[in-house]
């Protein structure tokens, strides 16, 4: 499993920085966002360090599919049936942590287009 020693989410996955875990399996880790933007707001990350959505390719896209399977499973467990999945890729889109992650937001009305 590739890891980046300077990456916040790699440290969270390794348990070196505490997090409020929602779900974990061999390939992904999910935890509540420290600055929630909705009543339900958690992040799902592949355990493998992938910097961003722009680095998804034929070698690692199975991990992305796995993350989305985990999202569906977690939402069923939390009894959440309507939710928004967000990925910010790159600085202009607002990506602050350079480890691929999917925000899952629920529990309030969502606006469109997003800000
Ligand atoms: P992004 O801005 O899309 O890169 O998302 C990064 C997210 O990580 C933000 O929503 C932050 O609130 C969240 N975050 C940063 N540090 C932590 C942490 N230690 N535990 C949980 N969430 C965090
Ligand atoms: Zn990482």
PDB file of C-alpha atoms and ligand atoms in Angstrom:
ATOM      1  CA  UNK A   1       0.000   0.000   0.000  1.00  0.00           C
ATOM      2  CA  UNK A   2       1.636   3.227  -1.156  1.00  0.00           C
ATOM      3  CA  UNK A   3       1.737   5.924   1.525  1.00  0.00           C
ATOM      4  CA  UNK A   4       2.980   9.518   1.620  1.00  0.00           C
ATOM      5  CA  UNK A   5       4.799  10.288   4.876  1.00  0.00           C
ATOM      6  CA  UNK A   6       3.695  13.928   4.802  1.00  0.00           C
ATOM      7  CA  UNK A   7       0.042  13.239   4.087  1.00  0.00           C
ATOM      8  CA  UNK A   8      -2.568  14.015   6.767  1.00  0.00           C
ATOM      9  CA  UNK A   9      -5.012  11.363   5.562  1.00  0.00           C
ATOM     10  CA  UNK A  10      -2.280   8.682   5.321  1.00  0.00           C
ATOM     11  CA  UNK A  11      -1.546   9.454   8.997  1.00  0.00           C
ATOM     12  CA  UNK A  12      -5.258   9.229   9.888  1.00  0.00           C
ATOM     13  CA  UNK A  13      -5.559   5.871   8.074  1.00  0.00           C
ATOM     14  CA  UNK A  14      -2.526   4.595  10.012  1.00  0.00           C
ATOM     15  CA  UNK A  15      -4.083   5.749  13.307  1.00  0.00           C
ATOM     16  CA  UNK A  16      -1.251   8.224  13.951  1.00  0.00           C
ATOM     17  CA  UNK A  17      -3.753  11.102  14.044  1.00  0.00           C
ATOM     18  CA  UNK A  18      -7.116  10.442  15.716  1.00  0.00           C
ATOM     19  CA  UNK A  19     -10.330  10.422  13.719  1.00  0.00           C
ATOM     20  CA  UNK A  20     -13.970   9.627  14.268  1.00  0.00           C
ATOM     21  CA  UNK A  21     -14.219   6.453  12.207  1.00  0.00           C
ATOM     22  CA  UNK A  22     -17.419   5.549  10.375  1.00  0.00           C
ATOM     23  CA  UNK A  23     -16.236   2.508   8.416  1.00  0.00           C
ATOM     24  CA  UNK A  24     -13.079   0.639   7.464  1.00  0.00           C
ATOM     25  CA  UNK A  25     -12.136  -2.309   5.293  1.00  0.00           C
ATOM     26  CA  UNK A  26      -8.973  -3.523   3.551  1.00  0.00           C
ATOM     27  CA  UNK A  27      -9.119  -0.862   0.845  1.00  0.00           C
ATOM     28  CA  UNK A  28     -10.834   2.216   2.242  1.00  0.00           C
ATOM     29  CA  UNK A  29     -11.359   4.236   5.398  1.00  0.00           C
ATOM     30  CA  UNK A  30     -14.253   6.569   6.282  1.00  0.00           C
ATOM     31  CA  UNK A  31     -14.366   9.183   9.030  1.00  0.00           C
ATOM     32  CA  UNK A  32     -16.390  12.228  10.020  1.00  0.00           C
ATOM     33  CA  UNK A  33     -15.200  15.588   8.719  1.00  0.00           C
ATOM     34  CA  UNK A  34     -13.722  17.786  11.441  1.00  0.00           C
ATOM     35  CA  UNK A  35     -15.578  20.825  10.030  1.00  0.00           C
ATOM     36  CA  UNK A  36     -18.977  19.424   9.038  1.00  0.00           C
ATOM     37  CA  UNK A  37     -20.881  21.284   6.328  1.00  0.00           C
ATOM     38  CA  UNK A  38     -24.117  19.329   6.834  1.00  0.00           C
ATOM     39  CA  UNK A  39     -25.750  17.332   9.682  1.00  0.00           C
ATOM     40  CA  UNK A  40     -24.063  14.253   8.173  1.00  0.00           C
ATOM     41  CA  UNK A  41     -20.619  14.867   6.657  1.00  0.00           C
ATOM     42  CA  UNK A  42     -18.021  12.149   6.376  1.00  0.00           C
ATOM     43  CA  UNK A  43     -15.079  11.466   4.095  1.00  0.00           C
ATOM     44  CA  UNK A  44     -14.275   8.227   2.296  1.00  0.00           C
ATOM     45  CA  UNK A  45     -10.654   7.708   1.243  1.00  0.00           C
ATOM     46  CA  UNK A  46      -8.806   4.858  -0.431  1.00  0.00           C
ATOM     47  CA  UNK A  47      -6.067   3.545   1.895  1.00  0.00           C
ATOM     48  CA  UNK A  48      -3.673   3.812  -1.023  1.00  0.00           C
ATOM     49  CA  UNK A  49      -2.263   7.324  -1.354  1.00  0.00           C
ATOM     50  CA  UNK A  50      -3.675   8.797  -4.578  1.00  0.00           C
ATOM     51  CA  UNK A  51      -3.188  12.562  -4.745  1.00  0.00           C
ATOM     52  CA  UNK A  52      -6.408  13.532  -6.469  1.00  0.00           C
ATOM     53  CA  UNK A  53      -9.087  12.593  -8.978  1.00  0.00           C
ATOM     54  CA  UNK A  54      -6.788  13.641 -11.824  1.00  0.00           C
ATOM     55  CA  UNK A  55      -4.494  10.737 -10.881  1.00  0.00           C
ATOM     56  CA  UNK A  56      -7.209   8.085 -11.313  1.00  0.00           C
ATOM     57  CA  UNK A  57      -6.205   5.614 -14.018  1.00  0.00           C
ATOM     58  CA  UNK A  58      -6.730   2.062 -15.206  1.00  0.00           C
ATOM     59  CA  UNK A  59      -4.480   0.746 -12.429  1.00  0.00           C
ATOM     60  CA  UNK A  60      -6.304   2.314  -9.487  1.00  0.00           C
ATOM     61  CA  UNK A  61      -9.876   3.010 -10.630  1.00  0.00           C
ATOM     62  CA  UNK A  62     -11.070  -0.160  -8.890  1.00  0.00           C
ATOM     63  CA  UNK A  63     -10.341   1.621  -5.601  1.00  0.00           C
ATOM     64  CA  UNK A  64     -12.667   4.428  -6.629  1.00  0.00           C
ATOM     65  CA  UNK A  65     -15.428   1.937  -7.423  1.00  0.00           C
ATOM     66  CA  UNK A  66     -14.761   0.357  -4.036  1.00  0.00           C
ATOM     67  CA  UNK A  67     -15.121   3.743  -2.293  1.00  0.00           C
ATOM     68  CA  UNK A  68     -18.521   4.230  -3.930  1.00  0.00           C
ATOM     69  CA  UNK A  69     -19.630   0.749  -2.848  1.00  0.00           C
ATOM     70  CA  UNK A  70     -18.569   1.689   0.687  1.00  0.00           C
ATOM     71  CA  UNK A  71     -20.522   4.965   0.457  1.00  0.00           C
ATOM     72  CA  UNK A  72     -23.712   3.096  -0.475  1.00  0.00           C
ATOM     73  CA  UNK A  73     -23.135   0.603   2.352  1.00  0.00           C
ATOM     74  CA  UNK A  74     -22.407   3.276   4.981  1.00  0.00           C
ATOM     75  CA  UNK A  75     -25.441   5.346   3.955  1.00  0.00           C
ATOM     76  CA  UNK A  76     -27.667   2.283   4.274  1.00  0.00           C
ATOM     77  CA  UNK A  77     -26.214   1.664   7.737  1.00  0.00           C
ATOM     78  CA  UNK A  78     -26.801   5.305   8.757  1.00  0.00           C
ATOM     79  CA  UNK A  79     -30.327   5.197   7.276  1.00  0.00           C
ATOM     80  CA  UNK A  80     -29.407   8.019   4.903  1.00  0.00           C
ATOM     81  CA  UNK A  81     -31.199   7.673   1.564  1.00  0.00           C
ATOM     82  CA  UNK A  82     -30.425  11.048  -0.032  1.00  0.00           C
ATOM     83  CA  UNK A  83     -26.948  12.444  -0.104  1.00  0.00           C
ATOM     84  CA  UNK A  84     -24.394  14.357  -2.132  1.00  0.00           C
ATOM     85  CA  UNK A  85     -20.924  13.031  -2.971  1.00  0.00           C
ATOM     86  CA  UNK A  86     -18.317  15.718  -3.653  1.00  0.00           C
ATOM     87  CA  UNK A  87     -14.735  15.520  -4.826  1.00  0.00           C
ATOM     88  CA  UNK A  88     -12.608  18.641  -5.021  1.00  0.00           C
ATOM     89  CA  UNK A  89      -9.710  18.194  -7.434  1.00  0.00           C
ATOM     90  CA  UNK A  90      -6.961  20.796  -7.432  1.00  0.00           C
ATOM     91  CA  UNK A  91      -6.526  24.177  -5.780  1.00  0.00           C
ATOM     92  CA  UNK A  92      -9.133  26.153  -7.700  1.00  0.00           C
ATOM     93  CA  UNK A  93     -11.794  23.564  -6.870  1.00  0.00           C
ATOM     94  CA  UNK A  94     -10.868  23.867  -3.179  1.00  0.00           C
ATOM     95  CA  UNK A  95      -8.872  20.690  -2.578  1.00  0.00           C
ATOM     96  CA  UNK A  96      -6.918  21.283   0.649  1.00  0.00           C
ATOM     97  CA  UNK A  97      -5.764  17.727   1.420  1.00  0.00           C
ATOM     98  CA  UNK A  98      -3.903  16.080  -1.430  1.00  0.00           C
ATOM     99  CA  UNK A  99      -5.143  12.548  -0.812  1.00  0.00           C
ATOM    100  CA  UNK A 100      -8.153  11.514  -2.890  1.00  0.00           C
ATOM    101  CA  UNK A 101     -11.326  11.730  -0.813  1.00  0.00           C
ATOM    102  CA  UNK A 102     -15.052  11.795  -1.345  1.00  0.00           C
ATOM    103  CA  UNK A 103     -17.175  14.038   0.847  1.00  0.00           C
ATOM    104  CA  UNK A 104     -20.587  12.571   1.670  1.00  0.00           C
ATOM    105  CA  UNK A 105     -23.065  15.225   2.791  1.00  0.00           C
ATOM    106  CA  UNK A 106     -26.638  14.649   3.937  1.00  0.00           C
ATOM    107  CA  UNK A 107     -29.355  15.756   6.312  1.00  0.00           C
ATOM    108  CA  UNK A 108     -30.230  19.110   4.773  1.00  0.00           C
ATOM    109  CA  UNK A 109     -31.475  20.547   1.483  1.00  0.00           C
ATOM    110  CA  UNK A 110     -28.632  20.945  -1.035  1.00  0.00           C
ATOM    111  CA  UNK A 111     -28.349  23.817  -3.480  1.00  0.00           C
ATOM    112  CA  UNK A 112     -27.492  23.577  -7.153  1.00  0.00           C
ATOM    113  CA  UNK A 113     -25.251  24.796  -8.689  1.00  0.00           C
ATOM    114  CA  UNK A 114     -22.763  24.370  -5.840  1.00  0.00           C
ATOM    115  CA  UNK A 115     -20.770  27.432  -4.793  1.00  0.00           C
TER     116      UNK A 115
HETATM  117  P1  LIG B   1     -10.935  19.241   0.681  1.00  0.00           P
HETATM  118  O1  LIG B   1     -10.972  20.705   1.031  1.00  0.00           O
HETATM  119  O2  LIG B   1     -11.924  18.815  -0.372  1.00  0.00           O
HETATM  120  O3  LIG B   1      -9.522  18.811   0.369  1.00  0.00           O
HETATM  121  O4  LIG B   1     -11.409  18.473   1.980  1.00  0.00           O
HETATM  122  C1  LIG B   1     -10.591  18.268   3.080  1.00  0.00           C
HETATM  123  C2  LIG B   1     -11.518  18.049   4.233  1.00  0.00           C
HETATM  124  O5  LIG B   1     -10.788  17.457   5.282  1.00  0.00           O
HETATM  125  C3  LIG B   1     -12.128  19.340   4.807  1.00  0.00           C
HETATM  126  O6  LIG B   1     -13.554  19.273   4.741  1.00  0.00           O
HETATM  127  C4  LIG B   1     -11.625  19.371   6.247  1.00  0.00           C
HETATM  128  O7  LIG B   1     -12.578  19.862   7.157  1.00  0.00           O
HETATM  129  C5  LIG B   1     -11.308  17.915   6.500  1.00  0.00           C
HETATM  130  N1  LIG B   1     -10.293  17.671   7.522  1.00  0.00           N
HETATM  131  C6  LIG B   1      -9.097  18.290   7.669  1.00  0.00           C
HETATM  132  N2  LIG B   1      -8.418  17.759   8.700  1.00  0.00           N
HETATM  133  C7  LIG B   1      -9.213  16.790   9.229  1.00  0.00           C
HETATM  134  C8  LIG B   1      -9.091  15.887  10.320  1.00  0.00           C
HETATM  135  N3  LIG B   1      -7.993  15.868  11.110  1.00  0.00           N
HETATM  136  N4  LIG B   1     -10.116  15.044  10.574  1.00  0.00           N
HETATM  137  C9  LIG B   1     -11.215  15.057   9.812  1.00  0.00           C
HETATM  138  N5  LIG B   1     -11.397  15.877   8.760  1.00  0.00           N
HETATM  139  C10 LIG B   1     -10.416  16.732   8.472  1.00  0.00           C
HETATM  140 ZN1  LIG B   2      -2.166  10.104   1.668  1.00  0.00          ZN
END
